[in-house]
Steps between C-alpha positions, in 0.01 A plus 500: 500500500637840401513778752357820350739789459430768757413841362776757536252743653274328748158652559441698816162331535318206343124469524240271351183641344285206401732287286722796412835542676578870540864600544565853628836669445664817626589618148408434139855379431470240779163392361645470148793291624272267698255460211787427259637222721155346535438523124842344432422210730164442334651508150785267594253258661285503185805437281596197710184320391435640152697592190377860510336748734248767398486839671279808462646836601329827581669796334506838671752723670400347836649171374850633420666407831344154499599425140857618565521282811357201314739545207789497750391171660739212435401154386197569279534326163334779305551308174220271622262780601213630287407859583167678453400850599172584660360777286571764239361834394277485193637673194865555593803337345763286671750787507264764639630637836181384677496152345502211744676292233783751504500509880526122532767480232714767669451396863508123470531335158825670394651417839409131534431384142209262561448209263173640371315830537141556390405863460147636489491728196316817595531634148345195332261597221236267644513531881243226565690254281820595685330442836384158382850416371654593833233314698568185298872525581416530870265202480760268342637400838458604864671816617749428778533849643333838464694797636246777537482800723847443645561861586369810667 
């Protein structure tokens, strides 16, 4: 049995709300570090039993510290990870300053080089067809981890 890696920034308080474990930290950088260690452990555990792991990431400035901390985590075989992002603005291109595709590319993908990245194309000519395309990619196999709202 593997002993989980302890987060580098332990929470100041842990509470349970229903089935949800709530971890409270003194700073956003401590929270990001803790969340990154927990995400790393989950990804590594998934990769022990399957050829690939699938992860959805939220994209917003509140995620920057977490994504940086996750990218710095050792031992994740990113070549076996498929990455999705949660949402995108309708009508903007992948290089637009507000694009979540651009955000994810700059803050995670270019740092860790995952095996596969599926982007939601906000500038698709047929948005409903694009939503259906993306939904079908998500439905191909279970998602192992969703990193959402890891921030302020």
